Coordinates of C-alpha atoms and ligand atoms in Angstrom, one line a residue:
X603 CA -45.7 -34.3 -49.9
X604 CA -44.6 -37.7 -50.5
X605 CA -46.3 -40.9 -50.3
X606 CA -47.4 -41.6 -46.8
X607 CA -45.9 -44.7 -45.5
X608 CA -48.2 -47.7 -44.9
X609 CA -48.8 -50.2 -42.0
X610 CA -50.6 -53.3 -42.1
X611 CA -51.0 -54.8 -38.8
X612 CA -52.3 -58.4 -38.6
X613 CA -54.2 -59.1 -35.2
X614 CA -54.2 -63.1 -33.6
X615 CA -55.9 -63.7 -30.5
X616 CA -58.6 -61.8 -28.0
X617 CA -60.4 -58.5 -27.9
X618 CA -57.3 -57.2 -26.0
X619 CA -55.3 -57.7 -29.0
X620 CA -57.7 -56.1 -31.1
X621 CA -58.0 -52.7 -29.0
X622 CA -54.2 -52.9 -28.6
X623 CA -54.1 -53.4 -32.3
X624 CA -56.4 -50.3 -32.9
X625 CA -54.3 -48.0 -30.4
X626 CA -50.7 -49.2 -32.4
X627 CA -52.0 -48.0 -35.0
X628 CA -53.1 -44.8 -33.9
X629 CA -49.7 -44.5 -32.5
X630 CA -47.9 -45.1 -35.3
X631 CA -50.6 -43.4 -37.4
X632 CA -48.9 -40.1 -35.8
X633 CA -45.7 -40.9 -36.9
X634 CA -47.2 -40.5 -40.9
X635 CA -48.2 -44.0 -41.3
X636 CA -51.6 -44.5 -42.9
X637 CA -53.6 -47.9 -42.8
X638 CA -52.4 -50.4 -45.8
X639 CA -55.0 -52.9 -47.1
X640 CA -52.5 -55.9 -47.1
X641 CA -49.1 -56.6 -45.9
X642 CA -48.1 -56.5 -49.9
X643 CA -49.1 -52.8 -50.2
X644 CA -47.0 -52.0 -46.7
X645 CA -44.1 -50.2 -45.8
X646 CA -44.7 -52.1 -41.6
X647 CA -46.3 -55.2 -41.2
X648 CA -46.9 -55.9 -37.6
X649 CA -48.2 -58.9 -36.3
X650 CA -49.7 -59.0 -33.0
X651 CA -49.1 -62.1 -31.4
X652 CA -51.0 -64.3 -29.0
X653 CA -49.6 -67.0 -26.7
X654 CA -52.1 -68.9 -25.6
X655 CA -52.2 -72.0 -27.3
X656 CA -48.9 -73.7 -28.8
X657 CA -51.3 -73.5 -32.3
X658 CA -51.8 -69.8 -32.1
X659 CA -48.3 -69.0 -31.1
X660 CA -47.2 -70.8 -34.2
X661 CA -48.6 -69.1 -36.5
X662 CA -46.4 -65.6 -35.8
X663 CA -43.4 -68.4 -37.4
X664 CA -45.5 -69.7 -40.4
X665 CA -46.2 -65.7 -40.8
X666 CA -42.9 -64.8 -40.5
X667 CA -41.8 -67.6 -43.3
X668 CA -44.4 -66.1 -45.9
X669 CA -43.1 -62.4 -44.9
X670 CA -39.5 -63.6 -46.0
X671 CA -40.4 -63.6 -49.6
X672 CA -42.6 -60.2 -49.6
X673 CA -39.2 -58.8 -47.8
X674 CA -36.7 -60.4 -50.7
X675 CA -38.7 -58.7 -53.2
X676 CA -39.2 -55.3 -50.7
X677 CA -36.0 -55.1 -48.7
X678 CA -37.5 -51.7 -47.1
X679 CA -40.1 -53.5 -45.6
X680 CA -40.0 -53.4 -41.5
X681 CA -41.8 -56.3 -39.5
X682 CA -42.4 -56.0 -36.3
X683 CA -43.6 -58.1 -33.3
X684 CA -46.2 -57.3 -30.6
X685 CA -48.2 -58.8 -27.8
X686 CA -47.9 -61.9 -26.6
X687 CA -45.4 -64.3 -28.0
X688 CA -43.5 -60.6 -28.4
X689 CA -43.6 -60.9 -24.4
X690 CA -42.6 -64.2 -24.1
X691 CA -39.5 -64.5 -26.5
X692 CA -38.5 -60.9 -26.6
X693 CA -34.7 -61.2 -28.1
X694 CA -35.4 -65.0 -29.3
X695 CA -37.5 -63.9 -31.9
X696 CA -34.6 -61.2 -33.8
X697 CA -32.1 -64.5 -33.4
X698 CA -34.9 -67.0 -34.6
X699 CA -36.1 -64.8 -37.7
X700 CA -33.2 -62.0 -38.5
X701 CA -36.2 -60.1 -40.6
X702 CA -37.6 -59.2 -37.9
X703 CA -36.8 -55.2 -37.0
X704 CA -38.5 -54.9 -33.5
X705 CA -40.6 -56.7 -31.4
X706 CA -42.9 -54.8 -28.7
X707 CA -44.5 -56.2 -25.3
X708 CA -48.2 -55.4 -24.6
X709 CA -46.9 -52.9 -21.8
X710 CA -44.7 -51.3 -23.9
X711 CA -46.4 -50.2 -27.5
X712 CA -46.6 -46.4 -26.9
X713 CA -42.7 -46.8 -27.2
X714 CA -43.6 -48.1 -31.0
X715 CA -43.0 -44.4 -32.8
X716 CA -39.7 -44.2 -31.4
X717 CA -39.0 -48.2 -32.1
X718 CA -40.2 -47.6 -36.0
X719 CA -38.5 -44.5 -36.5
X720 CA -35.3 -46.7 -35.3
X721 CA -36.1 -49.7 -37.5
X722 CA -36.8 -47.1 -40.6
X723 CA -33.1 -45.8 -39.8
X724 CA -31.6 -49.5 -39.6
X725 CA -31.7 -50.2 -36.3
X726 CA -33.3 -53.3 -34.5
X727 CA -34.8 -52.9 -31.0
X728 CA -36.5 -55.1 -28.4
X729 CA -38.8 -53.7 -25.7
X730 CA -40.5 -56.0 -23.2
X731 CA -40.5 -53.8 -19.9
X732 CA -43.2 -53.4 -18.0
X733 CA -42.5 -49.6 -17.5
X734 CA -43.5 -47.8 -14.7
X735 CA -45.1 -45.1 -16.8
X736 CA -49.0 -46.0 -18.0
X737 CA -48.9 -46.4 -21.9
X738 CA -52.7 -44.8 -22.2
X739 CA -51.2 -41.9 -20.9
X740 CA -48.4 -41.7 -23.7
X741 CA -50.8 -42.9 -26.6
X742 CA -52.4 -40.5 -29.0
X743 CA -56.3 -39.4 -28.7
X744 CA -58.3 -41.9 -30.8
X745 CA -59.1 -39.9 -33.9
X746 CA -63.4 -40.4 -34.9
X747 CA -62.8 -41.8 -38.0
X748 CA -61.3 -45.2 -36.3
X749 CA -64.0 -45.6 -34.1
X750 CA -67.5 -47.6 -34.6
X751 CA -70.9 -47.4 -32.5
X752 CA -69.3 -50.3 -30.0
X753 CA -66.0 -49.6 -28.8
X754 CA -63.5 -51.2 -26.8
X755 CA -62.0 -50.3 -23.8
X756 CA -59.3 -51.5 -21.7
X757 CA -59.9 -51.0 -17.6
X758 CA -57.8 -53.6 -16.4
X759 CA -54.9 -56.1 -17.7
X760 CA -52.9 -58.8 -16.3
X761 CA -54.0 -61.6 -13.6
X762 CA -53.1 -63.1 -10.9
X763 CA -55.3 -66.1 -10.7
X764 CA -52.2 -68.3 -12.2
X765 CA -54.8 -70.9 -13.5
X766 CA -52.5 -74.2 -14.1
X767 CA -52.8 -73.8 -17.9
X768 CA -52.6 -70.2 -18.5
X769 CA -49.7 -68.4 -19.7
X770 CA -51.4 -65.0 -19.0
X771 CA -49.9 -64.0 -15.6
X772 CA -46.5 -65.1 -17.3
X773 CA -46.9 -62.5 -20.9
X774 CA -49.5 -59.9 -19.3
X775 CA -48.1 -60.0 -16.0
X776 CA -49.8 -59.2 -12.4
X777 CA -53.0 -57.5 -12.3
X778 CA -53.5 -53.7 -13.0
X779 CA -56.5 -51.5 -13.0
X780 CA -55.8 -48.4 -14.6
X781 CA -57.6 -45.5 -12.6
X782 CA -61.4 -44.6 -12.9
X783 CA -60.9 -41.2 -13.8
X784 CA -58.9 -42.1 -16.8
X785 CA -61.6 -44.5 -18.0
X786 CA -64.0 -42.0 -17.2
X787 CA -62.6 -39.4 -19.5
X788 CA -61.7 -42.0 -22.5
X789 CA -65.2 -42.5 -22.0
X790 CA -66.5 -39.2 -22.2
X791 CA -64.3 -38.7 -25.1
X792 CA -65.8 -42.4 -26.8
X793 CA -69.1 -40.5 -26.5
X794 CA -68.6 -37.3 -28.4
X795 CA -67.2 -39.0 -30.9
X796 CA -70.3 -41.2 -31.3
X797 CA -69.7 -44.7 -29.5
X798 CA -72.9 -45.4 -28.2
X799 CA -71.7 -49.0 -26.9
X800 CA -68.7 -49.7 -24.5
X801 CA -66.8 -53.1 -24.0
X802 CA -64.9 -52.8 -20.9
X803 CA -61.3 -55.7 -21.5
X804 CA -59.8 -56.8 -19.2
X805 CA -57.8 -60.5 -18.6
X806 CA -59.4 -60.4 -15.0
X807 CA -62.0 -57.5 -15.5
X808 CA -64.1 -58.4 -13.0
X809 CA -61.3 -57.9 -10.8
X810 CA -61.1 -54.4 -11.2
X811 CA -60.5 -52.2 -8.3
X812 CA -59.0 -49.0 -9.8
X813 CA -58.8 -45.8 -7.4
X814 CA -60.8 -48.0 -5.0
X815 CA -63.7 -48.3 -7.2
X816 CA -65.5 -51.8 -8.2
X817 CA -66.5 -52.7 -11.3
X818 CA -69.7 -52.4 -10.5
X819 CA -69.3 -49.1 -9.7
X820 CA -66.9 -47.9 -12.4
X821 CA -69.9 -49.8 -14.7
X822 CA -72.2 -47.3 -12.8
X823 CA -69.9 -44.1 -13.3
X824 CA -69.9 -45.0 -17.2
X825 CA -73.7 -45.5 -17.5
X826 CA -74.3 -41.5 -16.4
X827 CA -72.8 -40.8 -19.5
X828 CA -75.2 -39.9 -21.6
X829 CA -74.0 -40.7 -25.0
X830 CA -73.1 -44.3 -23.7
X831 CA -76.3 -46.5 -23.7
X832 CA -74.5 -49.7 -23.4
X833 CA -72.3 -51.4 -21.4
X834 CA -70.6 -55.2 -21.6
X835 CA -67.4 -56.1 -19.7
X836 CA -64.9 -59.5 -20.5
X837 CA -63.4 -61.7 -19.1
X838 CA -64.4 -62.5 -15.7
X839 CA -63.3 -65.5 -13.3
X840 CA -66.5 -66.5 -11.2
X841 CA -64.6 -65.9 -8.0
X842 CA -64.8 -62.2 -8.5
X843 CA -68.4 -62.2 -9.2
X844 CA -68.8 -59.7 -6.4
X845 CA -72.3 -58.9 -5.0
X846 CA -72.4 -55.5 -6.1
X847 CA -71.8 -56.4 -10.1
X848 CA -74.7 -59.5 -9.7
X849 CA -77.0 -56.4 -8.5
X850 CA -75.9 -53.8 -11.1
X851 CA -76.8 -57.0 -13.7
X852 CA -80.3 -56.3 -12.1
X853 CA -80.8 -52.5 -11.9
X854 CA -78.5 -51.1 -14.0
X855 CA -80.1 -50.4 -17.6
X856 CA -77.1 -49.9 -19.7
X857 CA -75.2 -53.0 -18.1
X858 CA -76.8 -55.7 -21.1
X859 CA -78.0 -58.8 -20.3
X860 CA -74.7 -60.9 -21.3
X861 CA -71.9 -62.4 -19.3
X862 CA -69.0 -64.6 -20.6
X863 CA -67.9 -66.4 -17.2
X864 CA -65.4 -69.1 -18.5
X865 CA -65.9 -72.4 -15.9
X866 CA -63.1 -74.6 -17.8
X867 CA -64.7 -77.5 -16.5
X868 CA -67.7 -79.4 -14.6
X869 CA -65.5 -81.7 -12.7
X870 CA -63.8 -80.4 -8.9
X871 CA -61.1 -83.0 -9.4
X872 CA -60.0 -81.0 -12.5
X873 CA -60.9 -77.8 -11.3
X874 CA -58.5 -78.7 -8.5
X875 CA -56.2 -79.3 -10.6
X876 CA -56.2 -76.6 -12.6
X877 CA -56.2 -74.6 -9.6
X878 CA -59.3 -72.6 -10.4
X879 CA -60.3 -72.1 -6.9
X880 CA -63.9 -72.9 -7.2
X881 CA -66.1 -75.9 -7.3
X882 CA -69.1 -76.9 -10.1
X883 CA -71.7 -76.3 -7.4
X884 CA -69.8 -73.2 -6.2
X885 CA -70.3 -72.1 -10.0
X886 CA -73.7 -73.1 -10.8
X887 CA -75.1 -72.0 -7.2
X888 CA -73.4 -68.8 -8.8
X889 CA -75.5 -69.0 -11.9
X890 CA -78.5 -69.6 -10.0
X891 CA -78.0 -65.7 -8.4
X892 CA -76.9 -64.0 -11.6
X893 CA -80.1 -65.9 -13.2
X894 CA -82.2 -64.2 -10.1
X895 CA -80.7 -60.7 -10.5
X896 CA -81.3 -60.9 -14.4
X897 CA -83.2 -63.9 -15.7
X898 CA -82.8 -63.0 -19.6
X899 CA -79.2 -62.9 -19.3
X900 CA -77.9 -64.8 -21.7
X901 CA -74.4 -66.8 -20.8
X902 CA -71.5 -68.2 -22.5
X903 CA -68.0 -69.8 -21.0
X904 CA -64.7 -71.7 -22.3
X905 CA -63.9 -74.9 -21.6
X906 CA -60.9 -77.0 -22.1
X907 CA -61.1 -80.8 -23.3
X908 CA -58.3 -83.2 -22.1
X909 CA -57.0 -81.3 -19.0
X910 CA -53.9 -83.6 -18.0
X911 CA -55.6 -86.8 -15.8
X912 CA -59.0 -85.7 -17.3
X913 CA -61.0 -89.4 -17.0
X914 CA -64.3 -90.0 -19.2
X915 CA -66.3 -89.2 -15.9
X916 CA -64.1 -85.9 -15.5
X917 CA -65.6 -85.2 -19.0
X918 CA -69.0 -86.3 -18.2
X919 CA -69.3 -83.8 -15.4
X920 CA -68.4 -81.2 -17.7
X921 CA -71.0 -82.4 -20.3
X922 CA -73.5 -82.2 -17.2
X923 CA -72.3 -79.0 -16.0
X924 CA -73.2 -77.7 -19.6
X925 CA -76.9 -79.0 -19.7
X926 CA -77.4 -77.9 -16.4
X927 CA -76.5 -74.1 -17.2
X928 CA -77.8 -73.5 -20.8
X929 CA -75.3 -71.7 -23.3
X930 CA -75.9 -69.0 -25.5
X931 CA -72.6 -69.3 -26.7
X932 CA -69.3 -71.5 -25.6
X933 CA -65.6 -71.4 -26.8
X934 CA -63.8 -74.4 -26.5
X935 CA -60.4 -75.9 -26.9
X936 CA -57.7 -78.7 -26.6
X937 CA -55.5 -78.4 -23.7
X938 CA -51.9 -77.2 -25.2
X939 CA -48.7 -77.8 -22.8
X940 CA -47.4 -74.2 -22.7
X941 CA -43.7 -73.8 -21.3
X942 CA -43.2 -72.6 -17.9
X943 CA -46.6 -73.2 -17.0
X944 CA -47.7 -75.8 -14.0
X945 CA -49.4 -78.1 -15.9
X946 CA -46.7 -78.3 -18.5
X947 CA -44.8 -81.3 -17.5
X948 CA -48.4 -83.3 -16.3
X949 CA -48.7 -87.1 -18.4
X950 CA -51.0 -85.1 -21.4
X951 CA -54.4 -87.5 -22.4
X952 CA -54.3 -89.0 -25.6
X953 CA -54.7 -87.1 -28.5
X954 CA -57.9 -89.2 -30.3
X955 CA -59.7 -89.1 -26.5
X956 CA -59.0 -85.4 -26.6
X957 CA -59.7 -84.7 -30.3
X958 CA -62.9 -87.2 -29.4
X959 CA -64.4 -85.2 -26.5
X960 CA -63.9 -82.2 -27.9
X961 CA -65.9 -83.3 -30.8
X962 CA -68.9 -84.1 -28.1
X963 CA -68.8 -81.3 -26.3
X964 CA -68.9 -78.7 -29.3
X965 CA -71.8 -80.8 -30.5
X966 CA -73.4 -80.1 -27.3
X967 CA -73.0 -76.6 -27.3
X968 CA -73.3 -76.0 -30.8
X969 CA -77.1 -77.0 -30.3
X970 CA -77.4 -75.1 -26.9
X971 CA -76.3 -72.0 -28.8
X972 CA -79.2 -72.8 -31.7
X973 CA -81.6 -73.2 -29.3
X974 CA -80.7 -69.5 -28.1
X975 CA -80.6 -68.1 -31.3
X976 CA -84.2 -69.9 -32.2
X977 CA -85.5 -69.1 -28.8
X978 CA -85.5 -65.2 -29.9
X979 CA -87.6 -65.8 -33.2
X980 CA -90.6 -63.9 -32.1
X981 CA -89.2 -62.0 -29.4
X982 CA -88.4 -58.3 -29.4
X983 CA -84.9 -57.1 -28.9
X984 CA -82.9 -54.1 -29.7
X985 CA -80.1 -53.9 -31.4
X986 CA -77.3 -51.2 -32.5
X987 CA -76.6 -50.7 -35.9
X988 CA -72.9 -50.5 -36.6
X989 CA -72.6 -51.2 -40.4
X990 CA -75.0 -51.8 -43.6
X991 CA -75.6 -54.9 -44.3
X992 CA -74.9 -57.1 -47.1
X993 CA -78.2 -56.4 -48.6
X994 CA -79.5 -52.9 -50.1
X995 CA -80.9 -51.1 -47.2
X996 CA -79.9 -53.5 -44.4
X997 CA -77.9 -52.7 -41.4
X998 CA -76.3 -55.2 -38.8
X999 CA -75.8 -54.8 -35.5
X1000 CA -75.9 -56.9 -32.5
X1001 CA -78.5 -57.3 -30.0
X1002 CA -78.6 -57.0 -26.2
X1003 CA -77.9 -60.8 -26.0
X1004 CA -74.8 -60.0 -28.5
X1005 CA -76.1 -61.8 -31.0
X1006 CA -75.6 -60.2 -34.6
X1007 CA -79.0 -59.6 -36.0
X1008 CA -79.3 -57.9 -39.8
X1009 CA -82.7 -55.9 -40.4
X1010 CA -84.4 -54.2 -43.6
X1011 CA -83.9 -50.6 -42.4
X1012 CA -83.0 -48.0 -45.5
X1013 CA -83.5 -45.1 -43.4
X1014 CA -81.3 -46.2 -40.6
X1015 CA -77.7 -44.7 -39.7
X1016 CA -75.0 -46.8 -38.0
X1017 CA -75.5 -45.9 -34.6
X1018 CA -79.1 -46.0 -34.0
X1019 CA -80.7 -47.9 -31.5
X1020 CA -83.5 -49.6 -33.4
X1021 CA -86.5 -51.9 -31.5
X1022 CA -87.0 -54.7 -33.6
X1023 CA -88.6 -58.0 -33.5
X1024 CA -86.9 -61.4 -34.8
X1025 CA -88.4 -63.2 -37.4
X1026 CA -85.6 -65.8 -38.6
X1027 CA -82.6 -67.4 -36.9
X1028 CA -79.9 -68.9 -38.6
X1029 CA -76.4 -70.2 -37.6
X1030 CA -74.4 -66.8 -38.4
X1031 CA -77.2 -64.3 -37.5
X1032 CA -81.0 -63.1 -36.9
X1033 CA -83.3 -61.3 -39.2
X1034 CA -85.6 -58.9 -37.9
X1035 CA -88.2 -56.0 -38.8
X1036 CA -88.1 -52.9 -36.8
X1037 CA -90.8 -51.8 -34.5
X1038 CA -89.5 -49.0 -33.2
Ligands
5AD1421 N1 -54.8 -74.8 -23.6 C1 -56.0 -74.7 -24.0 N2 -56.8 -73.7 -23.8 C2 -56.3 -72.7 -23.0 N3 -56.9 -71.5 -22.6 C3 -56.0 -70.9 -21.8 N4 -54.9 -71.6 -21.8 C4 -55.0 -72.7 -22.5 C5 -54.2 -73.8 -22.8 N5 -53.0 -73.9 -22.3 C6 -58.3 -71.2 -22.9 C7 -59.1 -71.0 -21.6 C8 -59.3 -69.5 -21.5 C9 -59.3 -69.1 -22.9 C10 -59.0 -67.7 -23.2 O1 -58.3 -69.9 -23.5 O2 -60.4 -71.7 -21.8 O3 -60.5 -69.2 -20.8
SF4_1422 FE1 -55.5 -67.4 -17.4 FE2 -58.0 -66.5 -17.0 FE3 -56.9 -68.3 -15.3 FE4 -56.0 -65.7 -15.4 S1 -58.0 -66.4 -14.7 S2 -54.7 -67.6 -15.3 S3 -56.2 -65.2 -17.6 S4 -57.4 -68.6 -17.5

């Protein structure tokens, strides 16, 4: 047989990019291409795109402008183009950079066989639809040896929530929830292949409503599954912070004490303007019920710094908005004008009181999240081991807070479900012994 061909797919961006990522792959895994360890050793390099900061979408060109070379000196070599910047500039992209041999929308990837097996022939293709057809449906079953104890799973894409910022509605398109008894079975199938951890993705996942089934309830479908003793879900908007999913944070075992609600901002006059739809009291009144449901639950949020007409007491209301809440973790960024988006055109805020706030507000949270991650030493936790450690006889996991704790286990198996109790914190991760 000859030598199987070789992909190397390079992954910017969220968790959805990663899954997506994982599932092209797969896909083009049945098509005879086996996983290359760099894009030097690859017959495909695919680089899957994200959109949602001018930096980020920049780098696909500075990518493309290395790949030149590596296709000079390879001229078999196919690149493609996926996700978001894929979505965005479809056709652009093949007239920008005439290496490129396809580019694929997020909507559109199980169409990636028959767009490589083109390429391979000679023949460039575009596909940006948002087909009718459901691409989980046209995607091969995840083979074992991909998967890991925690898995990812996509319930839900798109949004609707057309923050002013956001170029998500724009590249992901409206919100879809693919149906419960699909997620259900991928589920089931997860299990018996060993997942023991489940991350449901979606832009707007709190938004769910497939086959007229809530979150909260899909969340309470997946935690009969046996094999599945954990459950997480991102990203939500606090506006669909439905009563039901507060509760299941109370009573549901599986659902882990952990929620990523981005706020954006403490300030209404920005939230206004970014047209979030909510208020900072509306929000932290919000907070106060999740926190009464499940008080361990440990939070974390994005922000963005220099909003257009963001004043120093705009920012001050943020920085207040922080201390009042209490992260465990926080991402943060630099307001980026992206085309075709509201706020685009808005008078931007100066660059050094931008790059200045930010500073100050990652200070901020940088020592909220150490205070988190010193606040466990002592505590027990349990975590789920998904790889050995860097030591002899360690294994890492994370924890139910997420946080990635290593622990002096030799006996231990990725996948196990070990009680433990922390004894050191540090800035990357906890150290623990087992108790359990
Ligand atoms: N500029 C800066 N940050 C942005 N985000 C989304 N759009 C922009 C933008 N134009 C951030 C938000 C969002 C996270 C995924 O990325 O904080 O929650
Ligand atoms: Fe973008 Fe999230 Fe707002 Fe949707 S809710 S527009 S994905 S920031």
């Amino acid at each position: 047989m000859a030598d199987a061909k070789k992909l190397f797919i390079k992954t910017y961006g969220c968790q959805m990019n990663v899954y997506d990522s994982e599932r092209m792959a797969e896909a083009l895994g049945a098509e005879g291409y086996a996983p290359a360890a760099s894009a030097d050793e690859a017959d495909m390099v695919l680089l899957n795109t994200c959109h949602i900061r001018e930096k980020a979408s920049e780098k696909l060109y500075s990518d493309l402008g290395r790949l030149k070379a590596l296709k000079a000196e390879k001229p078999g070599l196919k690149i493609g183009v996926a996700g978001c910047v894929a979505q965005a500039e479809g056709a652009e992209i093949l007239r920008r950079m005439p290496l490129v041999d396809l580019v694929v929308g997020p909507q559109s990837y199980h169409r990636l066989p028959a767009m490589a097996r083109a390429a391979e022939a000679g023949t460039k293709s575009v596909d940006t639809d948002f087909p009718a057809e459901d691409k989980f449906d046209h995607l091969p079953d995840r083979p074992a040896a991909n998967l890991r104890p925690s898995a990812f799973l996509t319930v839900q894409e798109g949004c609707d929530k057309f923050c002013a910022f956001c170029v998500v509605p724009y590249t992901r398109g409206a919100e879809v929830s693919r149906p419960a008894t699909r997620i259900l079975d991928e589920a089931r199938r997860l299990a018996d292949k060993g997942v023991r951890e489940i991350t449901l993705l979606g832009q707007n996942v709190n938004a769910y409503h497939g086959e007229g089934l809530t979150l909260a309830r899909l969340i309470r479908e997946l935690a009969r599954i046996e094999g599945i003793a954990r459950i997480r879900y991102t990203t939500s908007h606090p506006n669909d912070m439905a009563d039901d999913l507060i509760a299941a944070h109370g009573d549901e075992p599986k659902l882990m004490p952990y929620l990523h609600l981005p706020v954006q901002s403490g300030s209404d006059r920005v939230l206004k303007a970014m047209n979030r739809k909510h208020t900072a009291e509306a929000y932290l009144r919000l907070i106060e019920r999740i926190r009464a449901a499940r008080p361990d639950i440990l939070l974390t949020s994005d922000f963005i710094v220099g909003f257009p007409g963001e004043t120093d007491a705009d920012f001050a209301a943020t920085l207040d908005l922080i201390r009042a809440v209490g992260y465990g973790a926080a991402f943060s960024f630099k307001y980026s004008a992206r085309p075709g988006t509201p706020a685009a055109d808005r008078a931007p805020v100066p660059d050094a009181v931008a790059d200045a706030r930010l500073q100050e507000l990652q200070a901020l949270l940088t020592a909220q999240q150490r205070a988190a991650q010193q606040a466990m030493v002592g505590r027990e936790t349990t975590v789920l081991y998904e790889k050995p450690g860097r030591l002899p006889g360690q294994m890492g996991g994370k924890s139910d807070h997420l946080f990635a704790v290593h622990v002096h286990d030799p006996d231990a198996r990725p996948g196990d479900l070990a009680r433990v109790r922390v004894t050191e914190a540090s800035p990357n991760s906890l150290g623990a012994v087992r108790v359990a």
